[in-house]
Coordinates of C-alpha atoms in Angstrom, one line a residue:
M117 CA -4.5 -35.3 -18.3
L118 CA -1.7 -33.7 -20.2
S119 CA -1.0 -29.9 -20.4
V120 CA 1.1 -27.9 -22.7
G121 CA 4.7 -27.8 -21.4
Q122 CA 4.2 -30.8 -19.1
Q123 CA 7.2 -33.3 -19.0
V124 CA 6.6 -36.8 -19.8
H125 CA 9.4 -39.0 -18.0
G126 CA 10.7 -42.7 -18.8
K127 CA 8.4 -45.4 -17.6
S128 CA 5.2 -43.4 -18.1
S129 CA 2.2 -43.8 -20.7
V130 CA 0.1 -41.5 -22.7
A131 CA -3.4 -42.1 -24.0
T132 CA -5.6 -39.9 -26.3
E133 CA -9.4 -39.8 -26.8
I134 CA -11.1 -40.1 -30.2
G135 CA -10.5 -36.7 -32.2
S136 CA -7.9 -35.5 -30.0
S137 CA -3.9 -35.8 -30.6
V138 CA -1.0 -34.8 -28.8
V139 CA 2.7 -34.0 -29.8
I140 CA 5.5 -34.8 -27.5
S141 CA 9.0 -33.2 -27.9
V142 CA 11.9 -35.6 -27.3
A143 CA 15.0 -33.9 -25.5
D144 CA 17.2 -34.4 -28.6
G145 CA 14.9 -32.5 -30.9
S146 CA 12.8 -35.5 -32.2
A147 CA 9.0 -35.3 -32.0
L148 CA 6.3 -37.9 -31.5
K149 CA 2.5 -37.3 -32.4
I150 CA 0.1 -39.6 -30.9
D151 CA -3.1 -39.6 -33.0
G152 CA -6.8 -39.9 -31.6
R153 CA -7.6 -43.1 -29.6
S154 CA -4.1 -44.1 -29.2
E155 CA -1.9 -45.2 -26.1
I156 CA 1.9 -45.5 -26.0
A157 CA 4.2 -46.2 -23.3
F158 CA 7.8 -45.1 -22.7
G159 CA 10.9 -46.8 -21.5
T160 CA 14.7 -46.0 -21.2
E161 CA 17.3 -48.3 -20.4
Y162 CA 21.2 -48.5 -20.4
V163 CA 22.8 -51.5 -21.9
E164 CA 26.4 -52.6 -22.5
N165 CA 29.0 -49.7 -22.9
L166 CA 26.4 -47.1 -21.5
K167 CA 24.4 -47.4 -24.6
R168 CA 21.1 -45.7 -24.3
K169 CA 18.2 -47.3 -25.5
I170 CA 14.9 -45.4 -25.8
S171 CA 11.7 -47.5 -26.4
V172 CA 8.2 -46.4 -27.2
S173 CA 5.6 -49.2 -27.2
L174 CA 2.5 -48.5 -29.1
L175 CA -0.2 -50.5 -27.4
Y176 CA -3.0 -49.4 -29.9
G177 CA -3.6 -46.7 -32.2
K178 CA -1.5 -44.4 -34.5
L179 CA 2.0 -42.8 -33.7
L180 CA 3.7 -40.6 -36.1
F181 CA 7.4 -39.8 -35.5
D182 CA 10.1 -37.6 -36.7
V183 CA 13.2 -38.8 -35.1
Q184 CA 16.7 -36.9 -35.4
K185 CA 19.8 -39.0 -36.1
Q186 CA 20.8 -40.6 -32.9
A187 CA 24.2 -40.6 -31.3
V188 CA 26.3 -43.6 -32.5
K189 CA 26.0 -45.4 -29.0
D190 CA 22.2 -44.6 -28.7
E191 CA 19.1 -46.4 -30.1
F192 CA 15.4 -45.3 -30.6
E193 CA 13.0 -48.1 -30.9
I194 CA 9.2 -48.3 -31.4
R195 CA 7.4 -51.6 -30.8
T196 CA 4.0 -52.9 -31.5
E197 CA 2.8 -56.5 -30.3
N198 CA 4.8 -58.3 -33.1
V199 CA 6.8 -55.6 -34.9
S200 CA 9.8 -53.9 -33.6
S201 CA 11.5 -51.0 -35.5
I202 CA 14.7 -49.2 -35.0
V203 CA 14.6 -45.5 -36.1
R204 CA 17.5 -43.4 -37.2
G205 CA 16.9 -39.9 -38.7
T206 CA 13.5 -41.0 -40.0
A207 CA 9.9 -39.7 -40.4
G208 CA 6.9 -41.7 -40.8
F209 CA 4.2 -43.6 -38.8
I210 CA 3.7 -46.9 -36.7
E211 CA -0.1 -48.2 -36.5
N212 CA -1.6 -51.0 -34.7
V213 CA -5.4 -51.5 -35.7
D214 CA -7.0 -54.4 -33.9
G215 CA -4.0 -56.7 -34.6
L216 CA -3.1 -55.2 -38.0
E217 CA 0.3 -53.6 -37.6
V218 CA 1.7 -51.1 -39.9
S219 CA 5.1 -49.3 -40.4
S220 CA 5.1 -46.5 -43.0
L221 CA 8.1 -44.4 -44.0
K222 CA 8.0 -40.9 -45.5
E223 CA 11.8 -40.3 -45.5
G224 CA 14.9 -42.2 -44.3
R225 CA 15.2 -45.9 -43.3
L226 CA 13.6 -48.1 -40.7
D227 CA 15.2 -51.4 -39.5
V228 CA 12.2 -53.7 -38.9
V229 CA 11.9 -57.0 -37.1
V230 CA 8.7 -59.0 -37.3
K231 CA 8.0 -62.1 -35.1
M232 CA 6.4 -64.2 -37.9
D233 CA 8.6 -63.1 -40.9
T234 CA 11.8 -61.4 -42.1
V235 CA 11.6 -58.1 -43.7
P236 CA 14.4 -56.1 -45.3
S237 CA 14.8 -52.4 -44.0
L238 CA 12.1 -50.0 -45.2
K239 CA 13.0 -47.2 -47.2
S240 CA 11.4 -43.8 -48.1
G241 CA 7.9 -44.3 -49.6
Q242 CA 7.4 -47.8 -48.5
T243 CA 4.8 -49.3 -46.1
M244 CA 4.9 -52.6 -44.5
I245 CA 1.6 -54.2 -43.4
A246 CA 1.5 -57.4 -41.1
N247 CA -1.0 -59.7 -39.3
A248 CA -1.4 -63.2 -38.5
N249 CA -1.5 -64.0 -42.2
G250 CA 1.9 -62.8 -43.0
V251 CA 3.7 -59.5 -44.2
K252 CA 3.5 -57.3 -47.3
V253 CA 5.6 -54.3 -48.2
L254 CA 4.1 -51.8 -50.6
S255 CA 5.5 -48.7 -52.3
L256 CA 2.8 -46.0 -51.8
S257 CA 2.9 -42.3 -52.7
C258 CA 1.2 -41.5 -49.4
S259 CA 3.6 -43.5 -47.2
G260 CA 4.5 -41.9 -43.9
S261 CA 1.5 -39.6 -43.9
L262 CA -1.2 -39.1 -41.3
I263 CA -3.6 -39.2 -44.2
L264 CA -2.5 -42.7 -45.0
A265 CA -2.6 -43.8 -41.4
R266 CA -6.1 -42.6 -41.0
A267 CA -7.2 -44.4 -44.4
I268 CA -5.6 -47.6 -43.2
D269 CA -7.7 -47.4 -39.9
S270 CA -10.9 -46.9 -41.9
I271 CA -10.0 -49.5 -44.5
A272 CA -9.2 -52.1 -41.8
T273 CA -12.3 -51.3 -39.8
E274 CA -14.6 -51.5 -42.8
M275 CA -13.1 -54.6 -44.1
A276 CA -13.2 -56.3 -40.7
A277 CA -16.8 -55.6 -40.4
E278 CA -17.6 -56.9 -43.9
F279 CA -15.9 -60.2 -43.7
G280 CA -16.8 -60.7 -39.8
V281 CA -13.0 -61.1 -38.5
H282 CA -10.7 -59.0 -36.6
A283 CA -8.1 -57.0 -38.6
A284 CA -5.6 -59.4 -37.4
R285 CA -7.1 -62.2 -39.6
L286 CA -7.7 -60.0 -42.7
N287 CA -6.6 -61.1 -46.1
L288 CA -3.5 -59.2 -46.8
D289 CA -3.8 -59.4 -50.6
K290 CA -7.4 -57.6 -50.5
V291 CA -5.9 -55.2 -48.0
E292 CA -3.2 -54.4 -50.4
A293 CA -5.8 -54.0 -53.2
K294 CA -7.7 -51.4 -51.3
L295 CA -4.5 -49.5 -50.3
L296 CA -3.4 -49.4 -53.9
E297 CA -6.7 -48.2 -55.1
F298 CA -6.6 -45.4 -52.4
D299 CA -2.9 -44.6 -53.4
D300 CA -3.9 -44.1 -57.1
L301 CA -6.4 -41.5 -56.3
Y302 CA -4.0 -39.9 -53.7
K303 CA -1.2 -39.6 -56.2
K304 CA -3.5 -37.8 -58.7
K305 CA -4.6 -35.3 -56.1
A306 CA -0.9 -35.0 -54.7
D307 CA 0.5 -34.3 -58.2
D308 CA -2.1 -31.5 -58.9
F309 CA -1.5 -29.9 -55.5
M310 CA 2.4 -30.2 -56.0
M311 CA 2.1 -28.5 -59.4
R312 CA 0.1 -25.7 -58.1
S313 CA 2.1 -25.0 -55.0
Q314 CA 5.5 -26.3 -55.2
A315 CA 7.0 -23.0 -56.7
A316 CA 5.4 -20.9 -53.9
F317 CA 7.4 -22.4 -50.9
K318 CA 10.3 -20.1 -50.3
P319 CA 12.3 -21.1 -47.2
K320 CA 14.7 -18.6 -45.3
M321 CA 18.2 -20.3 -44.8
L322 CA 19.2 -21.5 -41.6
N323 CA 22.6 -21.1 -40.1
E324 CA 25.0 -24.2 -40.9
Y325 CA 25.8 -24.1 -37.0
I326 CA 23.6 -23.2 -34.2
G327 CA 24.7 -22.9 -30.4
K328 CA 21.5 -23.2 -28.5
P329 CA 18.9 -25.9 -28.4
S330 CA 16.3 -24.2 -30.6
V331 CA 15.6 -23.1 -34.2
T332 CA 13.2 -20.7 -35.7
L333 CA 11.9 -21.6 -39.1
E334 CA 10.6 -19.3 -41.4
A335 CA 9.1 -19.5 -45.1
L336 CA 6.8 -18.0 -47.5
F337 CA 3.9 -20.3 -48.7
V338 CA 0.3 -20.0 -50.1
P339 CA -2.1 -18.5 -47.7
G340 CA -4.7 -21.0 -46.3
T341 CA -2.5 -24.1 -47.0
F342 CA -1.1 -26.2 -44.0
V343 CA 2.5 -26.7 -43.1
S344 CA 3.3 -29.5 -40.7
I345 CA 6.7 -29.9 -39.0
Q346 CA 7.4 -32.5 -36.2
G347 CA 3.5 -33.0 -36.0
V348 CA 2.5 -29.3 -35.6
V349 CA 0.3 -28.1 -38.0
D350 CA 0.0 -24.4 -38.9
T351 CA -2.3 -22.6 -41.2
I352 CA -0.5 -20.1 -43.3
P353 CA -2.0 -16.7 -42.8
E354 CA -3.0 -14.1 -45.4
S355 CA 0.5 -12.7 -45.1
G356 CA 2.0 -15.9 -46.7
M357 CA 4.6 -15.9 -43.9
Y358 CA 5.1 -19.1 -41.7
K359 CA 7.2 -18.8 -38.7
R360 CA 7.6 -21.2 -35.8
T361 CA 10.5 -21.9 -33.2
F362 CA 11.3 -25.5 -32.2
E363 CA 13.1 -26.3 -28.9
W364 CA 14.5 -29.4 -27.3
A365 CA 15.4 -30.1 -23.8
D366 CA 18.8 -31.7 -24.0
S367 CA 21.4 -28.9 -24.3
T368 CA 24.1 -31.6 -24.9
A369 CA 22.3 -33.4 -27.9
F370 CA 24.9 -32.2 -30.3
G371 CA 25.0 -33.4 -34.0
P372 CA 23.1 -32.8 -37.1
K373 CA 19.3 -31.7 -36.9
H374 CA 16.9 -32.0 -39.6
F375 CA 13.3 -30.6 -39.8
V376 CA 11.1 -32.0 -42.6
V377 CA 8.4 -29.8 -43.9
N378 CA 5.2 -31.2 -45.2
C379 CA 2.9 -29.1 -47.3
S380 CA -0.8 -30.0 -47.3
N381 CA -4.2 -28.8 -48.5
G382 CA -6.0 -31.1 -46.1
E383 CA -6.3 -34.0 -48.5
V384 CA -2.8 -34.7 -49.7
E385 CA 0.6 -33.7 -48.5
Y386 CA 4.1 -33.7 -49.8
I387 CA 7.7 -33.0 -48.4
C388 CA 8.1 -29.5 -49.9
H389 CA 11.5 -28.8 -48.0
T390 CA 14.1 -30.1 -45.3
W391 CA 15.9 -27.7 -43.0
H392 CA 19.5 -29.0 -42.1
T393 CA 21.6 -27.5 -39.3
N394 CA 24.3 -28.7 -36.9
F395 CA 23.9 -28.2 -33.1
V396 CA 27.3 -27.4 -31.5
S397 CA 28.4 -25.7 -28.5
A398 CA 27.8 -21.8 -28.3
K399 CA 31.5 -21.0 -28.4
M400 CA 31.9 -23.4 -31.4
A401 CA 29.0 -22.0 -33.3
E402 CA 30.3 -18.5 -32.7
V403 CA 33.6 -19.5 -34.2
L404 CA 32.4 -21.5 -37.1
T405 CA 29.6 -18.9 -38.0
K406 CA 32.2 -16.1 -38.1
A407 CA 34.4 -18.3 -40.4
D408 CA 31.3 -18.8 -42.7
E409 CA 30.4 -15.1 -42.9
R410 CA 34.0 -14.4 -44.1
K411 CA 33.9 -17.2 -46.8
S412 CA 30.7 -17.0 -48.2
T413 CA 28.3 -14.5 -49.9
V414 CA 24.6 -14.6 -48.9
V415 CA 22.8 -17.5 -50.3
K416 CA 19.8 -16.8 -52.4
D417 CA 16.2 -18.4 -51.6
T418 CA 15.9 -21.8 -53.0
V419 CA 14.0 -21.6 -56.3
Q420 CA 11.7 -24.4 -57.0
P421 CA 10.7 -25.8 -60.4
K422 CA 7.5 -24.4 -62.0
K423 CA 6.5 -27.8 -63.6
L424 CA 5.9 -30.9 -61.9
K425 CA 8.9 -33.0 -63.0
P426 CA 12.0 -34.2 -61.3
S427 CA 14.7 -31.7 -61.2
I428 CA 17.9 -30.9 -59.2
I429 CA 18.0 -27.9 -57.1
I430 CA 21.5 -26.7 -55.8
E431 CA 21.2 -24.4 -52.9
G432 CA 22.3 -20.9 -53.8
S433 CA 22.9 -19.3 -57.1
G434 CA 24.4 -20.9 -60.1
R435 CA 27.6 -19.1 -59.8
E436 CA 28.5 -18.0 -56.2
R437 CA 31.4 -15.9 -55.2
V438 CA 33.2 -16.7 -51.9
H439 CA 35.5 -13.6 -50.6
V440 CA 38.4 -15.2 -48.5
L441 CA 41.3 -13.6 -46.7
P442 CA 45.0 -13.9 -47.5
E443 CA 45.7 -16.7 -45.1
E444 CA 42.9 -18.8 -46.3
R445 CA 44.4 -20.9 -49.1
D446 CA 42.3 -24.1 -48.5
I447 CA 38.6 -23.2 -47.9
P448 CA 36.0 -25.8 -46.6
A449 CA 32.5 -25.6 -48.0
T450 CA 29.3 -27.6 -48.3
L451 CA 27.5 -28.4 -51.7
R452 CA 23.9 -28.8 -50.8
F453 CA 21.3 -30.1 -53.2
S454 CA 17.8 -31.8 -53.4
V455 CA 15.8 -33.7 -55.8
A456 CA 12.5 -31.9 -56.3
G457 CA 9.2 -32.9 -57.9
L458 CA 9.2 -36.4 -56.3
M459 CA 6.8 -38.3 -54.0
G460 CA 8.6 -40.3 -51.2
S461 CA 7.9 -43.7 -53.1
D462 CA 9.4 -42.3 -56.5
L463 CA 12.9 -42.0 -54.6
S464 CA 13.1 -45.9 -55.3
Q465 CA 13.2 -44.9 -59.2
I466 CA 16.7 -43.2 -58.7
K467 CA 19.5 -45.5 -59.5
K468 CA 22.2 -43.2 -58.5
I469 CA 23.3 -39.5 -58.0
V470 CA 27.0 -38.6 -58.9
V471 CA 28.6 -35.4 -57.9
K472 CA 31.3 -34.3 -60.5
R473 CA 34.1 -31.8 -60.2
K474 CA 35.8 -30.7 -63.4
G475 CA 34.1 -33.7 -65.1
A476 CA 35.5 -36.2 -62.8
I477 CA 33.1 -38.3 -60.4
V478 CA 34.0 -37.3 -56.8
K479 CA 31.0 -38.8 -54.9
T480 CA 28.4 -41.4 -55.7
Y481 CA 25.0 -41.8 -53.8
S482 CA 23.3 -45.3 -54.2
D483 CA 21.3 -47.9 -52.5
D484 CA 20.9 -46.9 -48.7
E485 CA 22.0 -43.4 -49.4
L486 CA 19.0 -42.6 -51.5
T487 CA 16.5 -42.5 -48.5
T488 CA 16.1 -38.6 -48.7
N489 CA 15.6 -36.1 -51.4
S490 CA 18.0 -33.7 -49.6
F491 CA 21.8 -34.2 -49.7
K492 CA 25.0 -32.3 -48.5
F493 CA 28.7 -32.9 -49.7
P494 CA 31.8 -31.5 -48.1
I495 CA 34.2 -29.8 -50.4
R496 CA 37.3 -27.7 -50.4
L497 CA 38.1 -24.8 -52.6
K498 CA 41.2 -23.0 -53.5
Q499 CA 42.0 -19.3 -53.4
N500 CA 41.5 -17.3 -56.5
R501 CA 40.1 -20.3 -58.4
I502 CA 37.0 -21.3 -60.2
A503 CA 35.5 -24.7 -59.2
H504 CA 32.9 -26.2 -61.5
F505 CA 30.5 -28.9 -60.1
E506 CA 27.7 -30.8 -61.5
V507 CA 25.2 -33.2 -60.0
V508 CA 23.6 -35.9 -62.1
A509 CA 20.8 -38.1 -61.0
T510 CA 20.3 -41.3 -63.1
F511 CA 16.8 -43.0 -62.9
V512 CA 16.1 -46.8 -63.4
N513 CA 14.6 -46.2 -66.7
G514 CA 17.8 -44.5 -67.9
K515 CA 16.6 -40.9 -67.8
K516 CA 19.0 -38.4 -66.4
I517 CA 18.7 -34.9 -64.9
K518 CA 21.5 -32.5 -64.1
A519 CA 22.2 -29.2 -62.5
K520 CA 25.6 -27.2 -62.3
K521 CA 27.2 -25.1 -59.7
V522 CA 30.2 -22.9 -59.9
Y523 CA 32.2 -21.3 -56.9
E524 CA 34.5 -18.3 -57.5
T525 CA 36.8 -17.7 -54.5
Y526 CA 38.8 -14.7 -54.7
C527 CA 41.3 -12.3 -52.6
F528 CA 43.1 -9.3 -53.8
F529 CA 46.5 -9.6 -52.0
E530 CA 47.6 -6.0 -53.0
N531 CA 44.8 -4.8 -50.5
Y532 CA 46.7 -6.5 -47.7
E533 CA 50.4 -5.4 -46.7
D534 CA 52.6 -8.5 -46.3
G535 CA 49.6 -10.7 -47.1
K536 CA 48.0 -10.6 -43.7
K537 CA 44.4 -9.7 -42.9
S538 CA 45.1 -7.5 -40.3
N539 CA 47.2 -5.4 -42.5
R540 CA 44.4 -4.0 -44.8
I541 CA 45.8 -1.1 -46.8
N542 CA 42.8 0.4 -48.4
D543 CA 39.2 0.4 -47.3
M544 CA 38.3 -1.7 -50.4
T545 CA 35.0 -3.7 -50.4
A546 CA 34.6 -7.2 -51.3
E547 CA 32.9 -6.3 -54.6
E548 CA 35.9 -4.0 -55.4
E549 CA 38.4 -6.8 -54.6
Y550 CA 36.6 -9.2 -57.0
K551 CA 36.8 -6.5 -59.9
N552 CA 40.4 -6.2 -59.4
V553 CA 41.1 -9.8 -59.2
V554 CA 39.2 -10.3 -62.4
S555 CA 40.7 -7.3 -64.4
K556 CA 44.2 -8.4 -63.3
H557 CA 43.4 -12.1 -64.5
L558 CA 44.1 -13.6 -61.1
L559 CA 40.9 -15.7 -61.0
K560 CA 41.6 -18.9 -63.0
N561 CA 39.8 -22.2 -63.4
E562 CA 41.3 -24.8 -61.0

C-alpha cells in the first residue's frame, strides 16, 4: 500500500482499486496520475551515449501524464500492449480498456508507434483509438481530459456488453460515432463554462528563473470550482484564492518547466493558463533575477477576454516601460503571449502565428510549433528606444486576430556621472528619469 511521500523506484509497479487514484511526482517535475482500477510498471535504462530512457508500462486502466520537456539525451516512453508513445513536454492520457488502447493529447505532441498500423504524431486536441480492427485518430474538444478517459471506459464497456465481444474487437467506426456524440454535448457545456469563468482566472506571475526545485503557484478564481495541476485537484475556497506548492526531487533537472492549469466545474474542463519558468542553479537564478529586476517594471495580471472568442493575450500591459542602467545598451527580454478562447482541438484551426517588429515579420509559428496555446519569443531592446511589436494569428478559414505590445526602454544619462551606474548624481526615481527622458525628447522610435 502506498502512503503520501513514499518513494517509487525503478523496476516497481503500482496498482489502484476502483474509486481510488494516486498521483506520482517524477524527479524532474513531471507528474503521473493513475486512475481507479489501473496498474502500471516502471523501468529505467541507460542506452548508448548515456541516454536515459524512462519507461512506464500501462498494464490496464488509465494513466494521465503531465511530462516536462526532457533533456536532449533523455527519453520518456509510455507503453500499452500494442502502442508505444514518446512523450516530450506533453499533457494528456493513455488508456487500455480490455484491449481498446487510447492515446489522447491535451497539449503538446506525442510520437506514437502502433504495432498493427502507422500513425503520424498526435497533436493538441487529438485522440487515437486502436484495437485489433485498426486505428483511428479523432479531433475532440475533450481530448486529454480525465472526463474523456472515464467516458471511453464507460462507452467501451457498454458497447462490449451490447455486442457480446471484448473491447479489443469493437467496430471502431461505431466507437468513433459514440465519441463524437459525447464530444458534441461536451463542447456545448465547455463553451458555456468558459464564457462564464474564463475572465475570472487571474494568475500571479512566476519569476522567469528559479533556483530551487519547487514553485508556489497562486491565482484568483471562482469559489466552488476546481483547479487541477499535475493531477492534483483543488476546490477554490470562498476567498477565491488558489495556492499550491509543487516540488521535484532532482535538484539537477535544470531547464524549462511548465505547469498546465485545468479549470473545471466537475463536468467539463479547459486549459485556463500555463505557468512557465526556467529551473537553473541557485547562483544563476540570483544573478538573472537581479538583472530582470533592473530591466523590467512589474507586469500586470494577465487580463482574459470577457467574451468567448479567440483572442491573443500578450503578457503585461499594452505599453511597458523598462528602466535600464547606462551600461545596458542591448537589453534581452521575452515577449510572452497566448491564444485564449480555444479548446485543445481548436488549435488545429490555426494556420500560422507571426510576430512582427516595426511591421516586419521576425518570427513565424506553424505546423509542429502550434501544439500549445502559450508562446514565448526572445527579443532584444535598445536603450532609450520605443519598440513596436504585433502578434497576428491566421486561421485556416482566413480569419485573423491581432494584439500589439510596445516597449519603452529609458535611462537618463545626466543622472549618472561619466555614464556609470555607480556614479548616480541625484536620488532620482525611475519615474523621474522617465519624465526627463521624455521631456528632453531622448526617447525615440527604433
